[in-house]
Amino acid sequence: MRVLPVLSLLTTLVYCEPEVNSHVEAQVNNKRNIVCEPPFKWVGEDCLYFNYRKQIDFYTSLWLCRSLTGYMAEPTNRDVLLKYMEENYKELPVRTHFFLGASDIKKEGQWTWESSKGKVDPSIWSEKPMREDGENCMAVIYNGDGKFKINDEPCDNNFNGYTICEQH
C-alpha cells in the first residue's frame, strides 16, 4: 500500500494551495479571447501561476499543476517570462529556481515538453544545457545578480524548487 506518497502529495498540495482573493476577476486575453482564471495571470501570451509558497520536486510539480487544471509551463517567449520574473521575484534567495514543464528524462539531450510532447526550441535556453546525468529538468534560475536564466537542474526530491504552472 502506498499511503506515504499519497499523504506527502496531499500535504504538498495543501501547502501549495494558491491564495485566491474572491474579488479577483478572470482576465481575458483579447487577442485570443481566452480567459485566464485566478490564481493564474497573463504574462505575455501565457496564462501562468507561480507557486512560490513551498518548494517541491519536479514530479510533485506535475501533480500540483494538474490539480489546478493546468500543466507545467511551456513559455512561448523566454524574454517576456524572464523580464516578468526580474520585476517580481528579485528578492528571492540566491540559487532559487522555478521548474518549467520540459525535461530530457526519457533520452539525454532530447528536451521535450511534458504536456504538449513537443520538442523544446533551443532558443529558449539562456545558456546551453549541461550534458550531465541528473540535470534533466528545465528551470528558471535566480543567481542573486538581479537576473534570471533558463537552464537544466536535477529533478529528484533532493533538489526542490518552486513551480510555474500554465492554464489550459
Short mmCIF file of C-alpha atoms in Angstrom, two decimals:
data_model
loop_
_atom_site.label_atom_id
_atom_site.label_comp_id
_atom_site.label_asym_id
_atom_site.label_seq_id
_atom_site.Cartn_x
_atom_site.Cartn_y
_atom_site.Cartn_z
CA MET A 1 0.00 0.00 0.00
CA ARG A 2 1.37 3.41 -1.00
CA VAL A 3 -0.05 5.58 1.78
CA LEU A 4 3.06 7.68 2.47
CA PRO A 5 3.48 9.02 -1.09
CA VAL A 6 -0.23 9.90 -1.23
CA LEU A 7 -0.06 11.64 2.16
CA SER A 8 3.03 13.51 1.05
CA LEU A 9 1.29 14.66 -2.13
CA LEU A 10 -1.83 15.78 -0.24
CA THR A 11 0.28 17.70 2.26
CA THR A 12 2.18 19.37 -0.55
CA LEU A 13 -1.00 20.36 -2.36
CA VAL A 14 -2.42 21.91 0.81
CA TYR A 15 0.74 23.92 1.46
CA CYS A 16 0.98 24.98 -2.19
CA GLU A 17 -2.66 25.93 -2.49
CA PRO A 18 -2.77 29.32 -4.17
CA GLU A 19 -4.08 32.32 -2.34
CA VAL A 20 -7.19 33.31 -4.26
CA ASN A 21 -8.91 36.56 -3.43
CA SER A 22 -12.63 36.35 -4.06
CA HIS A 23 -12.60 39.87 -5.53
CA VAL A 24 -10.00 38.98 -8.17
CA GLU A 25 -11.65 38.54 -11.53
CA ALA A 26 -10.64 36.47 -14.51
CA GLN A 27 -8.50 38.22 -17.11
CA VAL A 28 -9.34 37.93 -20.81
CA ASN A 29 -6.65 37.99 -23.48
CA ASN A 30 -8.34 39.98 -26.23
CA LYS A 31 -6.00 38.71 -28.94
CA ARG A 32 -7.03 35.10 -28.40
CA ASN A 33 -10.31 35.62 -26.47
CA ILE A 34 -9.13 33.21 -23.77
CA VAL A 35 -9.99 33.65 -20.09
CA CYS A 36 -7.20 33.41 -17.51
CA GLU A 37 -8.81 32.38 -14.21
CA PRO A 38 -7.29 33.26 -10.80
CA PRO A 39 -4.82 32.35 -9.39
CA PHE A 40 -3.36 32.37 -12.93
CA LYS A 41 -2.37 35.68 -14.57
CA TRP A 42 -1.30 36.79 -18.02
CA VAL A 43 2.43 37.06 -18.55
CA GLY A 44 2.75 37.99 -22.21
CA GLU A 45 0.72 35.40 -24.13
CA ASP A 46 0.90 32.79 -21.35
CA CYS A 47 -1.63 32.32 -18.53
CA LEU A 48 0.65 31.39 -15.60
CA TYR A 49 0.58 30.61 -11.88
CA PHE A 50 3.77 30.98 -9.84
CA ASN A 51 3.96 28.67 -6.82
CA TYR A 52 6.49 30.33 -4.54
CA ARG A 53 4.94 29.25 -1.23
CA LYS A 54 6.58 25.83 -0.91
CA GLN A 55 9.50 24.21 -2.70
CA ILE A 56 8.72 20.81 -4.22
CA ASP A 57 10.38 18.43 -6.66
CA PHE A 58 9.68 18.24 -10.39
CA TYR A 59 7.34 15.24 -10.14
CA THR A 60 5.22 16.82 -7.40
CA SER A 61 5.16 20.00 -9.51
CA LEU A 62 3.49 17.98 -12.28
CA TRP A 63 0.74 16.94 -9.85
CA LEU A 64 0.36 20.45 -8.43
CA CYS A 65 -0.23 21.95 -11.87
CA ARG A 66 -2.70 19.19 -12.79
CA SER A 67 -4.59 19.78 -9.53
CA LEU A 68 -5.06 23.39 -10.66
CA THR A 69 -6.44 22.14 -14.02
CA GLY A 70 -3.25 23.18 -15.74
CA TYR A 71 0.15 21.84 -16.69
CA MET A 72 3.75 22.83 -16.06
CA ALA A 73 4.53 25.98 -18.01
CA GLU A 74 5.69 25.84 -21.62
CA PRO A 75 6.56 29.53 -22.11
CA THR A 76 6.10 30.98 -25.58
CA ASN A 77 8.50 33.88 -25.03
CA ARG A 78 11.60 33.46 -22.85
CA ASP A 79 12.39 37.18 -22.69
CA VAL A 80 8.89 38.17 -21.51
CA LEU A 81 8.93 35.49 -18.79
CA LEU A 82 12.42 36.40 -17.54
CA LYS A 83 11.62 40.13 -17.52
CA TYR A 84 8.43 39.47 -15.52
CA MET A 85 10.37 37.40 -13.01
CA GLU A 86 13.11 40.03 -12.71
CA GLU A 87 10.45 42.64 -11.94
CA ASN A 88 8.53 40.50 -9.43
CA TYR A 89 10.86 37.97 -7.81
CA LYS A 90 14.25 39.67 -7.40
CA GLU A 91 14.08 39.43 -3.58
CA LEU A 92 14.37 35.64 -3.62
CA PRO A 93 17.42 33.87 -2.17
CA VAL A 94 20.34 33.00 -4.45
CA ARG A 95 20.01 29.66 -6.33
CA THR A 96 16.22 29.79 -6.20
CA HIS A 97 14.67 28.04 -9.16
CA PHE A 98 11.21 27.52 -10.65
CA PHE A 99 10.55 24.30 -12.56
CA LEU A 100 9.15 24.59 -16.08
CA GLY A 101 7.46 21.77 -18.00
CA ALA A 102 10.36 20.33 -20.00
CA SER A 103 12.83 17.53 -19.42
CA ASP A 104 15.22 15.16 -21.14
CA ILE A 105 14.39 12.32 -18.73
CA LYS A 106 13.41 9.89 -21.50
CA LYS A 107 16.53 10.46 -23.59
CA GLU A 108 19.55 12.51 -22.56
CA GLY A 109 19.89 15.62 -24.70
CA GLN A 110 16.40 15.38 -26.27
CA TRP A 111 14.35 18.02 -24.49
CA THR A 112 10.56 17.73 -24.75
CA TRP A 113 7.60 19.47 -23.15
CA GLU A 114 5.76 17.25 -20.66
CA SER A 115 2.25 18.35 -21.65
CA SER A 116 2.34 19.04 -25.39
CA LYS A 117 5.05 16.40 -26.03
CA GLY A 118 6.64 18.83 -28.50
CA LYS A 119 10.38 19.34 -28.89
CA VAL A 120 11.85 22.27 -26.99
CA ASP A 121 13.09 25.08 -29.24
CA PRO A 122 16.80 25.50 -28.41
CA SER A 123 16.40 29.31 -28.37
CA ILE A 124 14.60 29.10 -25.01
CA TRP A 125 17.83 28.32 -23.16
CA SER A 126 19.74 31.17 -21.54
CA GLU A 127 22.83 29.03 -21.90
CA LYS A 128 23.38 25.62 -23.41
CA PRO A 129 22.03 22.87 -21.14
CA MET A 130 24.65 20.71 -19.49
CA ARG A 131 25.08 17.19 -20.76
CA GLU A 132 25.31 15.84 -17.23
CA ASP A 133 23.34 12.96 -15.82
CA GLY A 134 20.98 14.13 -13.13
CA GLU A 135 20.25 17.56 -14.61
CA ASN A 136 17.22 16.58 -16.64
CA CYS A 137 14.59 19.21 -15.78
CA MET A 138 14.20 22.74 -17.13
CA ALA A 139 14.03 25.57 -14.61
CA VAL A 140 14.19 29.33 -14.34
CA ILE A 141 17.13 30.05 -12.03
CA TYR A 142 17.99 33.11 -9.97
CA ASN A 143 21.67 33.56 -9.14
CA GLY A 144 21.30 36.68 -7.00
CA ASP A 145 22.54 39.14 -9.62
CA GLY A 146 19.06 40.50 -10.39
CA LYS A 147 18.81 38.31 -13.49
CA PHE A 148 17.00 35.04 -14.12
CA LYS A 149 18.03 32.44 -16.70
CA ILE A 150 16.67 29.18 -18.06
CA ASN A 151 18.89 26.17 -17.50
CA ASP A 152 18.76 22.49 -16.59
CA GLU A 153 18.56 21.29 -12.98
CA PRO A 154 18.11 18.00 -11.12
CA CYS A 155 14.53 16.66 -10.96
CA ASP A 156 14.63 14.48 -7.86
CA ASN A 157 13.28 15.13 -4.39
CA ASN A 158 16.72 16.08 -3.09
CA PHE A 159 16.52 19.21 -5.24
CA ASN A 160 13.29 21.06 -4.54
CA GLY A 161 12.19 24.27 -6.18
CA TYR A 162 9.16 26.37 -6.91
CA THR A 163 6.82 25.77 -9.84
CA ILE A 164 5.36 27.69 -12.76
CA CYS A 165 2.05 26.26 -13.99
CA GLU A 166 0.12 27.19 -17.12
CA GLN A 167 -3.64 27.16 -17.55
CA HIS A 168 -5.26 25.11 -20.31
#
